[in-house]
Coordinates of C-alpha atoms and ligand atoms in Angstrom, one line a residue:
M1 CA 126.0 103.9 41.8
I2 CA 122.5 102.8 42.6
V3 CA 122.0 99.3 44.0
L4 CA 118.8 97.2 44.3
G5 CA 118.9 94.9 47.4
I6 CA 116.8 91.8 47.7
E7 CA 116.2 89.7 50.8
T8 CA 114.2 86.5 50.9
S9 CA 116.1 84.2 53.3
C10 CA 113.2 83.4 55.7
D11 CA 109.7 84.8 56.1
E12 CA 110.3 88.4 55.0
T13 CA 110.2 89.4 51.3
A14 CA 112.1 92.7 51.1
A15 CA 113.5 95.1 48.5
A16 CA 115.6 98.3 48.9
V17 CA 117.3 100.9 46.8
Y18 CA 120.5 102.5 48.0
D19 CA 122.8 105.0 46.3
G20 CA 125.8 104.9 48.7
K21 CA 124.6 108.0 50.6
R22 CA 120.8 107.7 50.9
L23 CA 118.4 104.8 51.4
L24 CA 116.0 105.7 48.6
A25 CA 113.5 102.9 49.4
N26 CA 113.2 100.1 51.9
V27 CA 110.0 98.0 51.6
I28 CA 109.1 94.7 53.3
N29 CA 106.3 92.2 53.4
T30 CA 106.3 90.0 56.6
Q31 CA 104.5 86.8 55.8
E32 CA 101.5 86.5 58.1
I33 CA 100.6 83.0 56.9
H34 CA 103.0 81.2 59.4
K35 CA 101.3 82.6 62.5
R36 CA 98.5 79.9 62.3
Y37 CA 101.2 77.2 62.3
G38 CA 103.3 78.6 65.2
G39 CA 106.5 78.7 63.1
V40 CA 107.8 79.3 59.6
V41 CA 106.6 76.6 57.1
P42 CA 109.4 76.6 54.4
E43 CA 107.3 75.6 51.4
L44 CA 104.7 78.2 52.2
A45 CA 107.5 80.8 52.7
S46 CA 108.8 80.1 49.2
R47 CA 105.4 80.4 47.6
E48 CA 104.8 83.7 49.4
H49 CA 108.1 85.1 48.2
L50 CA 107.2 84.2 44.7
S51 CA 104.0 86.1 44.8
F52 CA 105.5 89.2 46.5
I53 CA 108.9 89.7 44.9
V54 CA 107.8 91.4 41.7
P55 CA 105.3 93.9 43.3
L56 CA 107.7 94.6 46.1
V57 CA 110.5 95.6 43.7
E58 CA 108.1 97.7 41.8
E59 CA 107.0 99.4 45.1
A60 CA 110.6 100.0 46.0
F61 CA 111.3 101.6 42.5
N62 CA 108.2 103.8 42.9
K63 CA 109.3 105.0 46.3
A64 CA 112.8 105.6 45.1
G65 CA 111.7 107.3 41.9
V66 CA 113.9 105.1 39.8
G67 CA 113.4 102.5 37.1
W68 CA 115.6 99.6 35.9
D69 CA 117.6 102.0 33.7
Q70 CA 119.0 103.6 36.8
I71 CA 120.0 100.4 38.6
D72 CA 123.8 99.8 38.4
G73 CA 124.0 96.5 40.3
I74 CA 121.9 94.0 42.3
A75 CA 122.7 92.6 45.8
V76 CA 120.8 89.5 46.9
T77 CA 120.9 87.3 50.0
R78 CA 122.8 84.2 49.2
G79 CA 122.5 82.5 52.6
P80 CA 122.2 81.4 55.3
G81 CA 118.5 80.7 55.2
L82 CA 115.8 78.4 53.8
V83 CA 116.9 77.1 50.5
G84 CA 113.6 77.4 48.7
S85 CA 113.2 81.0 49.9
L86 CA 116.7 82.0 49.0
L87 CA 116.3 80.5 45.5
I88 CA 113.3 82.8 44.8
G89 CA 115.3 86.0 45.5
I90 CA 118.4 84.7 43.8
S91 CA 116.6 83.5 40.7
F92 CA 114.8 86.9 40.4
A93 CA 118.1 88.8 40.9
K94 CA 120.0 86.7 38.4
A95 CA 117.3 87.0 35.7
A96 CA 117.3 90.8 36.2
A97 CA 121.1 91.1 36.2
F98 CA 121.2 89.0 33.0
A99 CA 118.5 91.0 31.3
R100 CA 120.0 94.3 32.3
N101 CA 123.6 93.2 31.9
I102 CA 124.5 94.5 35.3
P103 CA 126.7 93.0 38.1
I104 CA 125.2 90.9 40.9
I105 CA 126.6 90.2 44.4
G106 CA 125.5 87.3 46.6
V107 CA 125.5 88.7 50.1
N108 CA 125.9 86.8 53.4
H109 CA 122.8 87.6 55.4
I110 CA 124.9 87.8 58.7
E111 CA 127.3 90.3 57.1
G112 CA 124.2 92.4 56.4
H113 CA 123.0 92.3 60.0
L114 CA 126.5 93.3 61.2
W115 CA 126.4 96.5 59.1
A116 CA 122.7 97.3 59.5
P117 CA 123.3 100.2 62.0
V118 CA 125.0 102.3 59.3
F119 CA 121.7 103.8 58.2
E120 CA 121.0 105.3 61.6
Y121 CA 124.6 105.6 62.8
P122 CA 126.7 106.6 59.8
E123 CA 129.6 107.3 62.2
L124 CA 129.9 103.5 63.0
K125 CA 133.6 102.5 62.8
S126 CA 135.3 99.2 63.0
P127 CA 136.6 97.3 64.9
F128 CA 133.4 96.3 66.7
I129 CA 131.9 93.3 68.5
G130 CA 128.7 92.1 66.7
L131 CA 126.0 90.1 68.5
I132 CA 123.6 88.7 65.9
I133 CA 120.5 87.2 67.6
S134 CA 117.4 86.0 65.8
G135 CA 115.1 83.0 65.4
G136 CA 117.9 81.2 63.6
H137 CA 121.1 82.6 64.9
T138 CA 123.0 83.4 68.0
Q139 CA 126.5 84.5 67.0
L140 CA 129.2 86.7 68.4
W141 CA 131.6 88.3 65.8
L142 CA 134.7 90.4 65.9
V143 CA 134.4 92.7 62.9
H144 CA 138.0 93.9 62.1
D145 CA 136.9 95.9 59.1
F146 CA 134.5 95.6 56.1
G147 CA 135.1 92.1 54.7
K148 CA 137.3 90.9 57.6
Y149 CA 135.4 89.0 60.3
T150 CA 136.2 86.4 63.0
L151 CA 133.4 84.3 64.4
L152 CA 134.1 84.3 68.2
G153 CA 131.3 81.9 69.2
Q154 CA 127.8 80.7 68.5
T155 CA 125.0 78.6 70.0
F156 CA 125.6 74.9 70.3
D157 CA 121.9 74.2 69.9
D158 CA 118.8 76.5 69.8
A159 CA 119.0 80.1 68.8
V160 CA 117.9 82.6 71.5
G161 CA 114.9 83.7 69.4
E162 CA 113.8 80.1 69.1
A163 CA 114.0 79.8 72.9
F164 CA 111.7 82.9 73.2
D165 CA 109.3 81.4 70.7
K166 CA 109.2 78.0 72.5
A167 CA 108.8 79.6 75.9
A168 CA 105.9 81.7 74.7
K169 CA 104.3 78.6 73.2
M170 CA 104.6 76.7 76.5
L171 CA 103.0 79.7 78.2
G172 CA 100.1 79.5 75.7
M173 CA 101.0 82.7 73.9
G174 CA 101.2 83.5 70.2
Y175 CA 103.9 83.4 67.6
P176 CA 106.4 85.0 67.3
G177 CA 107.0 84.7 71.0
G178 CA 109.8 87.3 71.5
P179 CA 107.6 90.4 71.4
V180 CA 104.8 88.8 73.6
I181 CA 107.3 87.7 76.2
D182 CA 109.0 91.1 76.1
K183 CA 105.6 92.9 76.6
L184 CA 104.4 90.5 79.3
S185 CA 107.7 90.7 81.2
R186 CA 107.3 94.4 81.8
S187 CA 104.7 93.6 84.5
G188 CA 106.5 90.6 85.9
N189 CA 109.2 90.0 88.5
P190 CA 112.5 88.7 86.9
E191 CA 113.6 87.3 90.3
Y192 CA 110.5 85.1 90.7
H193 CA 112.3 82.0 89.6
H194 CA 116.0 81.4 88.8
F195 CA 116.3 79.6 85.5
P196 CA 119.7 78.2 84.5
R197 CA 122.1 80.3 82.4
P198 CA 123.8 77.5 80.4
A199 CA 127.2 78.3 79.0
L200 CA 127.5 81.5 81.1
K201 CA 130.5 80.3 83.1
N202 CA 132.2 78.5 80.1
N203 CA 135.5 80.0 79.2
N204 CA 134.5 80.7 75.6
Y205 CA 132.1 82.8 73.6
N206 CA 129.5 80.1 72.8
F207 CA 125.9 79.9 73.9
S208 CA 123.4 77.2 74.6
Y209 CA 119.6 77.7 74.8
S210 CA 118.0 74.3 74.7
G211 CA 118.6 73.6 78.4
L212 CA 116.8 76.9 79.3
K213 CA 113.9 75.8 77.2
T214 CA 113.8 72.4 79.0
A215 CA 114.0 74.2 82.4
V216 CA 111.0 76.3 81.5
L217 CA 109.1 73.1 80.6
Y218 CA 110.0 71.3 83.9
F219 CA 109.2 74.3 85.9
L220 CA 105.8 74.7 84.3
N221 CA 105.1 71.0 84.8
S222 CA 105.8 71.4 88.5
L223 CA 103.2 74.2 88.9
H224 CA 99.4 74.0 89.3
P225 CA 97.7 75.6 86.2
D226 CA 96.2 78.3 88.4
E227 CA 99.7 79.2 89.7
I228 CA 100.9 79.4 86.1
E229 CA 98.0 81.7 85.2
S230 CA 98.5 84.0 88.1
H231 CA 102.4 84.2 87.6
K232 CA 102.6 84.2 83.8
A233 CA 104.3 87.6 83.7
D234 CA 106.7 86.6 86.5
I235 CA 107.7 83.4 84.6
A236 CA 108.1 85.3 81.4
A237 CA 110.3 87.9 83.1
S238 CA 112.4 85.3 84.8
F239 CA 112.9 83.4 81.5
Q240 CA 113.8 86.6 79.7
K241 CA 116.3 87.6 82.4
A242 CA 118.1 84.2 82.1
A243 CA 118.1 84.5 78.3
V244 CA 119.4 88.1 78.3
D245 CA 122.0 87.7 81.1
T246 CA 124.2 85.3 79.0
L247 CA 124.0 87.5 75.9
V248 CA 125.1 90.6 77.9
E249 CA 127.8 88.8 79.8
K250 CA 129.5 87.1 76.8
T251 CA 129.3 90.2 74.7
F252 CA 131.0 92.4 77.3
R253 CA 133.5 89.7 78.1
A254 CA 134.5 89.8 74.4
A255 CA 134.7 93.6 74.2
H256 CA 136.8 93.6 77.4
E257 CA 139.1 90.7 76.5
L258 CA 139.7 91.8 72.9
K259 CA 139.9 95.4 73.9
V260 CA 137.2 96.5 71.4
P261 CA 135.3 99.6 72.5
R262 CA 132.2 99.2 70.3
I263 CA 129.3 96.8 70.3
V264 CA 126.7 96.2 67.6
L265 CA 123.4 94.3 68.0
G266 CA 121.4 92.8 65.2
G267 CA 118.6 90.4 64.5
G268 CA 115.0 90.3 65.8
V269 CA 116.0 89.7 69.4
A270 CA 118.0 92.9 69.5
S271 CA 114.7 94.8 69.8
N272 CA 114.2 93.2 73.3
S273 CA 113.6 95.9 75.8
A274 CA 115.3 94.2 78.8
L275 CA 118.4 93.5 76.6
K276 CA 118.5 97.1 75.5
I277 CA 118.3 98.3 79.1
Q278 CA 121.0 96.0 80.4
M279 CA 123.3 96.7 77.4
T280 CA 122.9 100.4 77.7
A281 CA 123.6 100.4 81.4
R282 CA 126.8 98.4 81.0
T283 CA 128.1 100.3 78.0
E284 CA 127.6 103.6 79.8
S285 CA 129.5 102.5 82.9
K286 CA 132.3 101.0 80.8
G287 CA 132.6 103.8 78.2
I288 CA 131.8 101.5 75.3
E289 CA 129.8 102.7 72.3
L290 CA 126.6 100.7 71.7
Y291 CA 124.8 100.5 68.3
I292 CA 121.3 99.0 68.3
P293 CA 119.4 99.6 65.0
S294 CA 115.7 100.4 65.3
S295 CA 113.4 97.4 64.7
Q296 CA 113.1 98.0 60.9
F297 CA 116.9 97.5 60.6
C298 CA 117.2 94.8 63.4
T299 CA 114.9 92.4 61.7
D300 CA 115.5 91.0 58.3
N301 CA 115.5 93.8 55.7
A302 CA 116.9 94.4 52.2
A303 CA 118.6 97.7 53.1
M304 CA 121.5 95.9 54.9
I305 CA 121.9 93.6 51.8
A306 CA 122.0 96.6 49.5
Y307 CA 124.6 98.2 51.7
V308 CA 127.0 95.2 51.7
G309 CA 126.4 94.8 47.9
Y310 CA 127.2 98.5 47.4
R311 CA 130.5 98.3 49.2
R312 CA 131.5 95.2 47.3
L313 CA 130.4 96.6 43.9
M314 CA 132.5 99.7 44.7
R315 CA 135.5 97.3 44.9
S316 CA 134.5 96.1 41.4
E317 CA 133.5 92.7 42.7
S318 CA 130.8 90.7 41.0
D319 CA 129.7 87.1 41.7
G320 CA 128.5 86.3 38.2
L321 CA 125.4 84.3 37.4
T322 CA 126.6 80.8 38.5
F323 CA 126.5 81.1 42.3
S324 CA 124.0 79.1 44.2
A325 CA 121.9 79.5 47.4
E326 CA 123.9 78.5 50.5
P327 CA 121.4 77.5 53.3
S328 CA 124.3 77.3 55.9
F329 CA 126.5 79.9 54.4
H330 CA 129.8 80.3 56.2
G331 CA 131.2 82.5 53.5
L332 CA 132.4 85.4 55.5
S333 CA 136.2 85.8 55.1
L334 CA 137.6 84.7 58.4
S335 CA 140.8 86.3 59.4
Ligands
KG4_401 O1 115.6 88.6 62.7 P1 114.3 88.0 62.8 O2 113.1 89.0 62.4 O3 114.1 86.8 61.8 C1 114.9 85.7 61.8 O4 114.8 84.8 62.7 O5 115.8 85.6 60.9 O6 114.1 87.5 64.3 C2 112.9 86.9 64.7 C3 113.1 86.4 66.1 C4 111.9 85.6 66.6 O7 112.4 84.4 67.3 C5 111.2 86.5 67.6 O8 110.6 85.9 68.6 C6 112.4 87.3 68.1 O9 113.3 87.5 67.0 N1 112.0 88.6 68.6 C7 112.2 89.0 69.9 C8 111.7 90.3 70.0 N2 111.2 90.7 68.8 C9 111.4 89.6 67.9 N3 112.8 88.3 70.9 C10 112.8 88.9 72.1 N4 112.3 90.2 72.3 C11 111.7 90.9 71.3 N5 111.2 92.1 71.5
ZN402 ZN1 118.2 87.7 59.9

């Protein structure tokens, strides 16, 4: 069975072709237009998806060496995400499924992130703890098996990627902020200033990042501009350490308390180098397996959507043509 995967939930237009064994194509267009606004502008994102979706699917078909005749099913992100953006992918997918008379699956984007390591780590087994961290999400999941998930905790307020983006903005750096803070932090001292680690001591698996953002603002306001300039890397590294410490602590607490010996990271923030170093050190000392996809599979992509769609199509599932976009999709089956 050959599946076309489509992802348009935020600012990446992506298409992939997957045959259950090999990823035949995985193409993406990251929208550059938002950089000048310092964040994703939803209306612009929808318009960009509209201009890119057809050429991207054609590019994916060319790379995979297939045409519509070979496509047995379509998987498309149903949510969570920006409603206008989701609707472009869903409308395209439904039109194609109708015209070709093939089944369609509306995939939960988070479920895609949870399984994204399979392309590089085909040996990945469940159960595992999944930490999904991006500009829109900070969630900790217990994955019992394919299709069986428990949400252990999530952020009360800002997502961790959002905190990176806002901290970078306050430091006068570009968007997206995560990669610039990551790079700058390599030459900084993470012990320069102790920022708060909200929710770290709470006896649950939830997170909170808006207090950290405010703490950065207050700290910067307390400094002379020259001091900020000469300690930019130290401030970035101290912020990053605070952001990462809570992620590492809560993820390992979940693995320990629930006796699950595997951890999966997903979402754009999973490519953070300090996080990778801390996670790797802890997993090695505790004998836990760690799965971090490379950045093409950490960030939004259509391969992960095609994978989930493939598994569900193999179970003879189909969502039909009447499902709608779910901007705050909670549709993972909770056990
Ligand atoms: O998963 P993603 O590409 O898109 C969504 O938000 O859905 O994640 C983007 C987020 C942004 O907030 C960006 O600043 C953050 O991931 N990010 C990073 C790094 N690379 C991307 N945060 C920290 N360190 C990084 N290396
Ligand atoms: Zn995502």
